PDB file of C-alpha atoms and ligand atoms in Angstrom:
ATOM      1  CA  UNK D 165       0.000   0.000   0.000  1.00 47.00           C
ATOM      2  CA  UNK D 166       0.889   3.737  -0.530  1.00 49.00           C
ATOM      3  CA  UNK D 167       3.327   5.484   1.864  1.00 56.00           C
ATOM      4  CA  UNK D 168       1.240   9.032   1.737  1.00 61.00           C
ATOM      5  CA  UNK D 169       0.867  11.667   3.966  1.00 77.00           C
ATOM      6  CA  UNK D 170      -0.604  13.992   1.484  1.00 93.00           C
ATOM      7  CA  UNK D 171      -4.202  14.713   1.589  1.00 97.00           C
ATOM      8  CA  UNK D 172      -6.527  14.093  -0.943  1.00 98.00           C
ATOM      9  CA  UNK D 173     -10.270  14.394  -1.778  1.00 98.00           C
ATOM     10  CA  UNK D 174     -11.337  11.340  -4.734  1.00 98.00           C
ATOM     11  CA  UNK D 175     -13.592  13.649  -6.514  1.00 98.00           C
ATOM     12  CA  UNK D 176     -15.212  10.197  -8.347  1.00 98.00           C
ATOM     13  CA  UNK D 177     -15.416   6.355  -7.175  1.00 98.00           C
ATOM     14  CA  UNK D 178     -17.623   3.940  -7.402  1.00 98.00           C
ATOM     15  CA  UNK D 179     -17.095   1.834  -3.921  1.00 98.00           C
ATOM     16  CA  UNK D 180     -20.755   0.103  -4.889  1.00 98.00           C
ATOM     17  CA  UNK D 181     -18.946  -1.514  -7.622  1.00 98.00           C
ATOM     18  CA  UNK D 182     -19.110  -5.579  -6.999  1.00 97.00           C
ATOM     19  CA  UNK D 183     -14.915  -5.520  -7.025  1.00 98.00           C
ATOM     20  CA  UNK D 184     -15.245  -4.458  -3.337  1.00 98.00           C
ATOM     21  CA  UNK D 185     -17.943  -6.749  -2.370  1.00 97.00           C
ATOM     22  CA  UNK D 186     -15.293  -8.537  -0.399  1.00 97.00           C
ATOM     23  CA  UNK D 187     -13.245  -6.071   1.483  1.00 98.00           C
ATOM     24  CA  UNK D 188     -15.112  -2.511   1.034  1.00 98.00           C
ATOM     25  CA  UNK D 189     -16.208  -2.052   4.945  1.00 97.00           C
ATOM     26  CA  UNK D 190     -12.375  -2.873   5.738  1.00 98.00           C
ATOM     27  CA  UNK D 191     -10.693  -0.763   2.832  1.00 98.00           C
ATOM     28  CA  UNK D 192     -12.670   2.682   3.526  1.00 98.00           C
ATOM     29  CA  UNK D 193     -12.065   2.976   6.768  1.00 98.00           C
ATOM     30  CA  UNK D 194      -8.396   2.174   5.869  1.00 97.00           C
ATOM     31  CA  UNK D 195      -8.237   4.658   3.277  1.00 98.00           C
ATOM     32  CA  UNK D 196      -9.645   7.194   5.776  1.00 97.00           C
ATOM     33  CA  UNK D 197      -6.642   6.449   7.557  1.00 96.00           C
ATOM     34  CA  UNK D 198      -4.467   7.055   4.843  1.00 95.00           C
ATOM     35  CA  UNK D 199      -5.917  10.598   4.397  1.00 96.00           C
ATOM     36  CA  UNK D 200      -8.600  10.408   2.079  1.00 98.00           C
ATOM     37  CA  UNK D 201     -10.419  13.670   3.368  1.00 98.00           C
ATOM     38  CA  UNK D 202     -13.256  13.026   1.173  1.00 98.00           C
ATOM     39  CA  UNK D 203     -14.752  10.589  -1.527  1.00 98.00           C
ATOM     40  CA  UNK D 204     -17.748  11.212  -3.980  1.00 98.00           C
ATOM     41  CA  UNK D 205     -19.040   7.499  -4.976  1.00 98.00           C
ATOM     42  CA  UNK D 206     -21.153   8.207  -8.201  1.00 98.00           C
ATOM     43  CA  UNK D 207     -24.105   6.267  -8.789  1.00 96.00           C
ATOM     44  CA  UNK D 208     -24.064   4.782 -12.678  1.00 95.00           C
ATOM     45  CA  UNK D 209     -27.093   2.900 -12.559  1.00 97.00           C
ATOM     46  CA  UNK D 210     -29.988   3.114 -10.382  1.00 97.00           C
ATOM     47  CA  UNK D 211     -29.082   0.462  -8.065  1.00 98.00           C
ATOM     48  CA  UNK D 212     -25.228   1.895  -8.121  1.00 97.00           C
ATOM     49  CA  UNK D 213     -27.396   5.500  -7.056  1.00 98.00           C
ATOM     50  CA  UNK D 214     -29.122   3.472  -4.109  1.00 98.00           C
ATOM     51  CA  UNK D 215     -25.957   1.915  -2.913  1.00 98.00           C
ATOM     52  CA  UNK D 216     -23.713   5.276  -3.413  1.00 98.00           C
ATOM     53  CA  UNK D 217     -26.814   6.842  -0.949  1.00 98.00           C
ATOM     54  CA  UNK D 218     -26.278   4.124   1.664  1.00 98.00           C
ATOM     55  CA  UNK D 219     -22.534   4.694   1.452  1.00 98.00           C
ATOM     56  CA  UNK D 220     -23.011   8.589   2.605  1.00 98.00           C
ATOM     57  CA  UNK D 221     -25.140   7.614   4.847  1.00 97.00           C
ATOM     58  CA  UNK D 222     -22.347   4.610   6.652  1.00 98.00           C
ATOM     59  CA  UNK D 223     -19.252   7.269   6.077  1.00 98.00           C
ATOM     60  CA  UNK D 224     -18.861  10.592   7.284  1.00 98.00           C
ATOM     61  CA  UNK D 225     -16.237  11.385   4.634  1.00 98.00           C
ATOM     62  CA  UNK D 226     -18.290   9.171   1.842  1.00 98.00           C
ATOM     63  CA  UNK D 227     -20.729  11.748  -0.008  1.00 98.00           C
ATOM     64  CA  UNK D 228     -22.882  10.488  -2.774  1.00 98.00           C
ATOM     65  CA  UNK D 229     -23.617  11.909  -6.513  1.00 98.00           C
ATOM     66  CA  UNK D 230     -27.508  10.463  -8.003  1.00 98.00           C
ATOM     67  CA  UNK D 231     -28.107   9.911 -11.964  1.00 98.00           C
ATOM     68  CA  UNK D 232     -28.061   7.619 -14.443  1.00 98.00           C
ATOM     69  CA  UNK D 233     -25.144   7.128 -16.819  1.00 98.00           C
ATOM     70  CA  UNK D 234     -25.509   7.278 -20.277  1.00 97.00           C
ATOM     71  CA  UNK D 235     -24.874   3.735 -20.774  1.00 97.00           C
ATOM     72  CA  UNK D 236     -28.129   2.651 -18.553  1.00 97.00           C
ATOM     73  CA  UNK D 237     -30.523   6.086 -20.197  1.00 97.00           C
ATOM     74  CA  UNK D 238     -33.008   3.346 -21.032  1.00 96.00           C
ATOM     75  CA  UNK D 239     -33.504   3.069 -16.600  1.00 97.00           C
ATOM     76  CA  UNK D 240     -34.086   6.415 -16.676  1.00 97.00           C
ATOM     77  CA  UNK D 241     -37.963   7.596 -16.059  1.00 97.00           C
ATOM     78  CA  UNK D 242     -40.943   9.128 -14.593  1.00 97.00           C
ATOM     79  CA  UNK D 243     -40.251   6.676 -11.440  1.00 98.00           C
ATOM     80  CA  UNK D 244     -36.640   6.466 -11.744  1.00 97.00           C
ATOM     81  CA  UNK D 245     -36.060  10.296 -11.534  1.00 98.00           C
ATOM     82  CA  UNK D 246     -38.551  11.111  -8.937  1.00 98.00           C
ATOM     83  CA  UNK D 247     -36.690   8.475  -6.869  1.00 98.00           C
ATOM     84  CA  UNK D 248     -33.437  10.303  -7.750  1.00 98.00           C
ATOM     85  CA  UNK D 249     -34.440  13.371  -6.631  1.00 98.00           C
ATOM     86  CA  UNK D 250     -36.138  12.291  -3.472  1.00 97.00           C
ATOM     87  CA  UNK D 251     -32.489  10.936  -2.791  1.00 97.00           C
ATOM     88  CA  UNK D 252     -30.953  14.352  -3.421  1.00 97.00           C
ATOM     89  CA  UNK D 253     -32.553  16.026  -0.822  1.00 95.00           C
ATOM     90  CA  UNK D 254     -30.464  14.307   1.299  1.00 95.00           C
ATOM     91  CA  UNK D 255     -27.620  16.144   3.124  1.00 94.00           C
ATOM     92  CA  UNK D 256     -25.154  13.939   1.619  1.00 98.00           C
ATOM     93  CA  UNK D 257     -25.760  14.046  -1.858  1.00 98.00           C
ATOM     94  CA  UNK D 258     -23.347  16.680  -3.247  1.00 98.00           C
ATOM     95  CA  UNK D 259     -24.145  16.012  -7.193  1.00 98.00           C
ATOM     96  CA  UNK D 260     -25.940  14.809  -9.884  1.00 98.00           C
ATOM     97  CA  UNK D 261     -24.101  12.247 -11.560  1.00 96.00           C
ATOM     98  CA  UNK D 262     -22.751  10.578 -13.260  1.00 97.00           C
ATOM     99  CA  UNK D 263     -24.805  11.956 -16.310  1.00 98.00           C
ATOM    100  CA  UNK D 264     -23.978  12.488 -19.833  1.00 98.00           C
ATOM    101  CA  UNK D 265     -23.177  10.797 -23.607  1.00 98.00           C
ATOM    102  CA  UNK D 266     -21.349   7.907 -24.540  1.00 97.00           C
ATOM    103  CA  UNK D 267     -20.853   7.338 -28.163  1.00 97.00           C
ATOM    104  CA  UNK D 268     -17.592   4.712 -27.472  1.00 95.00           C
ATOM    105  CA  UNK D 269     -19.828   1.876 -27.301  1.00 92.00           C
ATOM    106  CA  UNK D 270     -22.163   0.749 -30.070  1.00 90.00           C
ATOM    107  CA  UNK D 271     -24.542  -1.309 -28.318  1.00 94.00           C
ATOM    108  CA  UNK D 272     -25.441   1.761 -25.762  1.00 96.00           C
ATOM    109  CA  UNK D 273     -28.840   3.117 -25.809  1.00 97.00           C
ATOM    110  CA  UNK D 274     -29.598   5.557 -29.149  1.00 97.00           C
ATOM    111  CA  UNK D 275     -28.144   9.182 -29.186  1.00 97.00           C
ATOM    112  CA  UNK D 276     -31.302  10.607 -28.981  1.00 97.00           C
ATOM    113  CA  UNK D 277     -32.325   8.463 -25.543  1.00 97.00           C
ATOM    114  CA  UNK D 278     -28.695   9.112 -24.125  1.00 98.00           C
ATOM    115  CA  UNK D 279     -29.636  12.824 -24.752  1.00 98.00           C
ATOM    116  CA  UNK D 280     -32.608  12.881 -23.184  1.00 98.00           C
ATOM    117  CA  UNK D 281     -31.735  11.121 -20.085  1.00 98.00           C
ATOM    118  CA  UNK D 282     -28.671  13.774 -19.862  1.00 98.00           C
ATOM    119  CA  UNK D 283     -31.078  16.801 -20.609  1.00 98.00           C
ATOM    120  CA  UNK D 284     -33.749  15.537 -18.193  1.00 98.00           C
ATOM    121  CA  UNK D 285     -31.029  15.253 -14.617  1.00 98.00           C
ATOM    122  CA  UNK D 286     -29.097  18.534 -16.136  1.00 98.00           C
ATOM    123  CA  UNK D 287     -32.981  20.220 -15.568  1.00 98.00           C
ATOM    124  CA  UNK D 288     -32.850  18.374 -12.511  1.00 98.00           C
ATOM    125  CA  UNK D 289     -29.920  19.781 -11.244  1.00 98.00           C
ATOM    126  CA  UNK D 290     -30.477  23.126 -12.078  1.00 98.00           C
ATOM    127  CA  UNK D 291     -34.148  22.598 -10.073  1.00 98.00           C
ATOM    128  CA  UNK D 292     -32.160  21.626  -6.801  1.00 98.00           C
ATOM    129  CA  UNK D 293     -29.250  23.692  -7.196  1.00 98.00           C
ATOM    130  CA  UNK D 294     -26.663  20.955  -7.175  1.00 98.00           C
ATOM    131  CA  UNK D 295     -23.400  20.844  -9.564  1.00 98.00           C
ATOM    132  CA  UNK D 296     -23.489  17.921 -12.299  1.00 98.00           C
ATOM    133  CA  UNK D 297     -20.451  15.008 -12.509  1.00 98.00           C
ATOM    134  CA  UNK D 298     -20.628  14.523 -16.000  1.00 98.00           C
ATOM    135  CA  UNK D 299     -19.106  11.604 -18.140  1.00 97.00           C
ATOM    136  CA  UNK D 300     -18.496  12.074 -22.140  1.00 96.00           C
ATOM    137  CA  UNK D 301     -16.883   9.977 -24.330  1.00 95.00           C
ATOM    138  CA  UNK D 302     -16.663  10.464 -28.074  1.00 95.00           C
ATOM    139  CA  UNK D 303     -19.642  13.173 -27.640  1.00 96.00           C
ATOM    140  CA  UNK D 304     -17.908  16.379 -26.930  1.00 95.00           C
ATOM    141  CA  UNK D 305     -19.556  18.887 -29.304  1.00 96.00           C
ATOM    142  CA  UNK D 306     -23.111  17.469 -28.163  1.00 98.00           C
ATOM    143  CA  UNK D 307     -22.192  17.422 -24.467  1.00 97.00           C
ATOM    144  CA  UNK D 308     -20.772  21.039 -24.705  1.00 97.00           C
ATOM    145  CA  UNK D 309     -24.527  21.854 -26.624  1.00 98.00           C
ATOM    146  CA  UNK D 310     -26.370  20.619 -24.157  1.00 98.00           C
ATOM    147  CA  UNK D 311     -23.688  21.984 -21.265  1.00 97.00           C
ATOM    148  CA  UNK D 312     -24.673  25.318 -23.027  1.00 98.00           C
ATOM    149  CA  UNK D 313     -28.453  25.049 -22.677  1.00 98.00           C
ATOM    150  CA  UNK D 314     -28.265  24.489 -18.691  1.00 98.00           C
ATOM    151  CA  UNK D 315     -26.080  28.125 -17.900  1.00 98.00           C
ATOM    152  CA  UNK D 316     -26.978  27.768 -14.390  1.00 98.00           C
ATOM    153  CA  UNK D 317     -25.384  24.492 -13.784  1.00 98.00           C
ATOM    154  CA  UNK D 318     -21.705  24.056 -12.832  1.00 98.00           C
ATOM    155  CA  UNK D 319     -20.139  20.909 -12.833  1.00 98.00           C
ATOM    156  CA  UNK D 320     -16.818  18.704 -13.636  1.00 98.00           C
ATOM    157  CA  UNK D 321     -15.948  16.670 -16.807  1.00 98.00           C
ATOM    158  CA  UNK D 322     -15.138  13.822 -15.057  1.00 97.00           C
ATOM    159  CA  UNK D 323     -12.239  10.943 -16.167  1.00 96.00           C
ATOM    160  CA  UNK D 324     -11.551  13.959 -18.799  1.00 94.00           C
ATOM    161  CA  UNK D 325     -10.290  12.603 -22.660  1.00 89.00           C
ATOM    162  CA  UNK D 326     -10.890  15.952 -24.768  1.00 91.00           C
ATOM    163  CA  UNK D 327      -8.824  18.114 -26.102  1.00 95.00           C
ATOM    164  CA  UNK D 328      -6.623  21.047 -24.708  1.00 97.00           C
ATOM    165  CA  UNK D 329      -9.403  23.631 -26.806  1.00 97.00           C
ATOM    166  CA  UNK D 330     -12.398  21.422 -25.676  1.00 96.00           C
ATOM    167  CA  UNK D 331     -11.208  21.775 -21.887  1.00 97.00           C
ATOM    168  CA  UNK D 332     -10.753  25.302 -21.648  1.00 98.00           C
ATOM    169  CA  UNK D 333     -14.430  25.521 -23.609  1.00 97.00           C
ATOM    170  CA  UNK D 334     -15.598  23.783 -20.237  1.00 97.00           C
ATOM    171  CA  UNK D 335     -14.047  25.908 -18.103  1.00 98.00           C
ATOM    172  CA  UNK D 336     -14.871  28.741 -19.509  1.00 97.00           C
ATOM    173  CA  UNK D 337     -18.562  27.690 -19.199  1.00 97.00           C
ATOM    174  CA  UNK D 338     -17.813  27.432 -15.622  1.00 97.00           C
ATOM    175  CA  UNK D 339     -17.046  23.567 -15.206  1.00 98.00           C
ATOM    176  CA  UNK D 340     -13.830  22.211 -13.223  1.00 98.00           C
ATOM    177  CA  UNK D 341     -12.085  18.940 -15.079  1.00 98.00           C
ATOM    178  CA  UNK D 342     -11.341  15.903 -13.305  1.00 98.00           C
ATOM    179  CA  UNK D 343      -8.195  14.194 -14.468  1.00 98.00           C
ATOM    180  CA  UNK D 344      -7.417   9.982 -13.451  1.00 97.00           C
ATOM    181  CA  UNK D 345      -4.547   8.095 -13.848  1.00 97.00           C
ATOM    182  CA  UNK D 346      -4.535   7.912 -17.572  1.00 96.00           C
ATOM    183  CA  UNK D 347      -2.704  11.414 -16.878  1.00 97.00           C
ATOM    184  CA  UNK D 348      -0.038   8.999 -15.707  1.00 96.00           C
ATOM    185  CA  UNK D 349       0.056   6.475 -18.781  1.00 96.00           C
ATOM    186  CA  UNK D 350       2.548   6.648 -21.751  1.00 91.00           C
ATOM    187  CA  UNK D 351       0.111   7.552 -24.377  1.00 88.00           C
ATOM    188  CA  UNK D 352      -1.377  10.357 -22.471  1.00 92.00           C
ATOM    189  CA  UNK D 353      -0.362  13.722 -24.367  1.00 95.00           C
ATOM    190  CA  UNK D 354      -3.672  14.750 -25.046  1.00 96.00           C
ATOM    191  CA  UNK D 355      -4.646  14.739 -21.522  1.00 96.00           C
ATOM    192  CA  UNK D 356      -1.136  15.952 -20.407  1.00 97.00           C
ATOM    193  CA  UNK D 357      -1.992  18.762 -22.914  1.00 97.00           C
ATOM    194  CA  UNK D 358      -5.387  19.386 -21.178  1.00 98.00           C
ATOM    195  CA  UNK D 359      -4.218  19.622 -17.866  1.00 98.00           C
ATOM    196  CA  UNK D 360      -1.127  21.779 -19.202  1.00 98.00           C
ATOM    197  CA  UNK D 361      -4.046  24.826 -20.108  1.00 98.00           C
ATOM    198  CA  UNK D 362      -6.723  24.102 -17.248  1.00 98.00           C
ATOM    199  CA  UNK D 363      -6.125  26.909 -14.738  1.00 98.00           C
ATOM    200  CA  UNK D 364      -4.650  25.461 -11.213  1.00 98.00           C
ATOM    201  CA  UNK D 365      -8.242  25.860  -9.560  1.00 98.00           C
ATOM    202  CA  UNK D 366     -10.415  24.384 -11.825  1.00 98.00           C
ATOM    203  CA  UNK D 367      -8.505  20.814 -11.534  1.00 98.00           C
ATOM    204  CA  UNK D 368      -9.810  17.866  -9.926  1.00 98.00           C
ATOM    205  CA  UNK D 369      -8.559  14.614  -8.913  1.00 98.00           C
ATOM    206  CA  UNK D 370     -10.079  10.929  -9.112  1.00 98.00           C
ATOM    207  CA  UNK D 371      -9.306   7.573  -9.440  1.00 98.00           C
ATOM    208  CA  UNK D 372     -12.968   6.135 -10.629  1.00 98.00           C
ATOM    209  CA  UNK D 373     -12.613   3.573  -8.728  1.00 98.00           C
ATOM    210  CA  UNK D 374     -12.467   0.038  -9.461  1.00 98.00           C
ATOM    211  CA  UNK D 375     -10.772   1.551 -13.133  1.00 96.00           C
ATOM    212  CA  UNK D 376      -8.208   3.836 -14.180  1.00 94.00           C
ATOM    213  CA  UNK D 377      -5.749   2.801 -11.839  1.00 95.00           C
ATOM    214  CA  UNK D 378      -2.575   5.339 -12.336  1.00 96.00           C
ATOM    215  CA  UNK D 379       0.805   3.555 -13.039  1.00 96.00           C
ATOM    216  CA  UNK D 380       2.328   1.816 -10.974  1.00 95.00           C
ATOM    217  CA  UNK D 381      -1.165   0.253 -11.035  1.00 95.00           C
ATOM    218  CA  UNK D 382      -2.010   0.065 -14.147  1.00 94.00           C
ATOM    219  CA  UNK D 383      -4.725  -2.820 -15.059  1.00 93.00           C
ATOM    220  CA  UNK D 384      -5.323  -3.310 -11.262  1.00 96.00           C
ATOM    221  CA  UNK D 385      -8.472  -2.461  -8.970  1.00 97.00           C
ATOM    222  CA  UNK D 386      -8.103   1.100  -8.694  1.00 98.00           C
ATOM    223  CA  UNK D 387      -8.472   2.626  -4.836  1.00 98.00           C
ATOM    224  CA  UNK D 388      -8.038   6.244  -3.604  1.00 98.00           C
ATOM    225  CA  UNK D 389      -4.587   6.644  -1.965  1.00 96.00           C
ATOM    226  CA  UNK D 390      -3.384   5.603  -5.405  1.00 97.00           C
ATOM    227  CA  UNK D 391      -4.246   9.354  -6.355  1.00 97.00           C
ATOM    228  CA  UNK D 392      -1.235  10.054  -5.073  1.00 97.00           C
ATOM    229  CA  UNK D 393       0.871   9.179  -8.503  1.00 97.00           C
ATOM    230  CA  UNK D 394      -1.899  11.476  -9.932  1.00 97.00           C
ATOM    231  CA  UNK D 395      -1.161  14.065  -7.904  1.00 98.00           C
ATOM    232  CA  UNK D 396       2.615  13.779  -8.147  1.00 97.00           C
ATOM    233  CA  UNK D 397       1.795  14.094 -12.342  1.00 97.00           C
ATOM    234  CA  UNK D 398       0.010  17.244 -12.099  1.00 98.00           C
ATOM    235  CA  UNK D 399       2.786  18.562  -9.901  1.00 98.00           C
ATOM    236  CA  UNK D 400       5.304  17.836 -12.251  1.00 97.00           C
ATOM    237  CA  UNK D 401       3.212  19.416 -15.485  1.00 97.00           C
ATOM    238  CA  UNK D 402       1.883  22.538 -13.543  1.00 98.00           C
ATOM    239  CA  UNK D 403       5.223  23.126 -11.696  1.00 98.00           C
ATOM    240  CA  UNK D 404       4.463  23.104  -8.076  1.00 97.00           C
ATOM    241  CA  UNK D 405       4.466  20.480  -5.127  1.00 97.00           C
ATOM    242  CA  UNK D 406       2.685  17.680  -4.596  1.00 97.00           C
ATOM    243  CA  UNK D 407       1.377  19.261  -1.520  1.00 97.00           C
ATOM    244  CA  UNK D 408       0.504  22.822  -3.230  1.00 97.00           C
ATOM    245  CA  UNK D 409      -1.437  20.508  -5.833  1.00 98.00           C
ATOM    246  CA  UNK D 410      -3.313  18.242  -3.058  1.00 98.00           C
ATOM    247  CA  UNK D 411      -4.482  21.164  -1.096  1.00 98.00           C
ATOM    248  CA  UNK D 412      -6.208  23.144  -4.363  1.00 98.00           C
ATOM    249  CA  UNK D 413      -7.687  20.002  -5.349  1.00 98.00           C
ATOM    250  CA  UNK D 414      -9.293  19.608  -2.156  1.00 98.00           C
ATOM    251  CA  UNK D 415     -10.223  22.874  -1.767  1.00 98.00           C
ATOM    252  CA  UNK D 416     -11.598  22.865  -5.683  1.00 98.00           C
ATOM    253  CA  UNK D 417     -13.685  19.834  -4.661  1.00 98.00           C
ATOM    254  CA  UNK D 418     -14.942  21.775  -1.446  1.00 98.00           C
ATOM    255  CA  UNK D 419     -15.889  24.574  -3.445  1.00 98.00           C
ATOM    256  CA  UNK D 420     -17.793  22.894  -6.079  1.00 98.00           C
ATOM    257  CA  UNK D 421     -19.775  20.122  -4.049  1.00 98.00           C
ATOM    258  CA  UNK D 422     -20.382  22.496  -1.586  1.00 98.00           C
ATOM    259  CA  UNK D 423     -18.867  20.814   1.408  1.00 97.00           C
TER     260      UNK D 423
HETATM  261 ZN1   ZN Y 165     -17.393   6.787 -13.177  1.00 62.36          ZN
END
């Protein structure tokens, strides 16, 4: 395990995930010994949402984001949401999330159903005045179109894969961009490039847990005091410490899930 004393807040996990069926009620409380200050679990489906609830509710430093990910729109309803947002009334819940478009995969749900699930919990959102965790892959000029129809709602661009120019379009909208440990693989340029222009404040850090793990990890069940090797990255590209870097990315995350 990590030898850390830095702080950090995982600004994205999914603890409901079955990997930590085994060991999850050992692990967090280990990990809040390790100096994770915070975690946001994101529900993905609406079972993951249930669980991520019941996690807030066991942890003091566990706080939970509701929605339906792209991948699952089809769950998403009349039922489903009013469930969702009975949820976010809930001290806890910090977010709606995760939410967005995910063209990767051709056997997700249509474009047009991904959409609407997306545009329905971005309303939602900007209803209960809470910030959006949103996921896009391979759908950045719709995501930014429908980013651009909610100017009330603030967010991150979670597990970010854009461009340098698509990141700063975010930000300039208002959103914060949360960076994994792909910013730690080889092949990572683009997202090296990315985190290059984001301004210092507007960065995030996440593992999305059980994937993503940075390298030394790489392939393995991701977990949060890995975040370290993330934050050591962004050190290096921005040019400050580790420690600068893990107390504006806490504070970031404070500011935008108001905790
Ligand atoms: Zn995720």
């Amino acid at each position: 395990m990590e030898e850390n004393n830095l702080l950090i807040f995982d600004s994205h996990a999914h603890y409901d995930d079955e990997s930590f069926q085994e060991d999850r009620d050992s692990l967090l409380p280990y990990l809040k010994s390790k100096g994770i200050v915070g975690i946001l679990n994101c529900g993905s489906t609406l079972q993951g949402t249930r669980d991520s609830y019941k996690l807030a509710e066991k942890y003091d430093f566990v706080y939970a984001a509701v929605g339906i990910h792209p991948e699952e729109a089809y769950e998403l309803n009349e039922e489903s949401l009013k469930e969702i947002r009975n949820m976010a009334e809930n001290f806890k819940v910090k977010a709606i999330g995760e939410i967005g478009l995910d063209y990767y995969w051709e056997e997700n749900p249509p474009k047009e159903v991904q959409k609407d699930a997306f545009k329905a919990q971005m309303k939602l959102a900007e209803e209960l005045d809470l910030p959006v965790v949103i996921h896009d892959r391979d759908a950045h000029g719709d995501t930014l179109e429908i980013i651009k129809e909610f100017p009330k709602v603030k967010g991150v661009l979670h597990c970010f894969s854009g461009s340098a120019e698509f990141a700063m379009e975010c930000v300039k909208l208002g959103y914060y961009i949360g960076f994994t440990g792909v910013v730690t693989f080889k092949n990572a340029r683009k997202v090296i490039e990315a985190a290059e222009a984001v301004p210092i404040d507007r960065i995030l850090v996440e593992t999305d847990a059980p994937y993503m793990a940075p390298v030394p990890y790489r392939g393995k069940r991701n977990q949060s005091d890995f975040i370290l090797h993330i934050i050591e990255k962004i050190a290096d590209i921005k040019g400050r410490t580790p420690e600068e870097i893990s107390g504006i990315t806490i504070e970031n995350t404070k500011r935008l899930l108001n905790i």
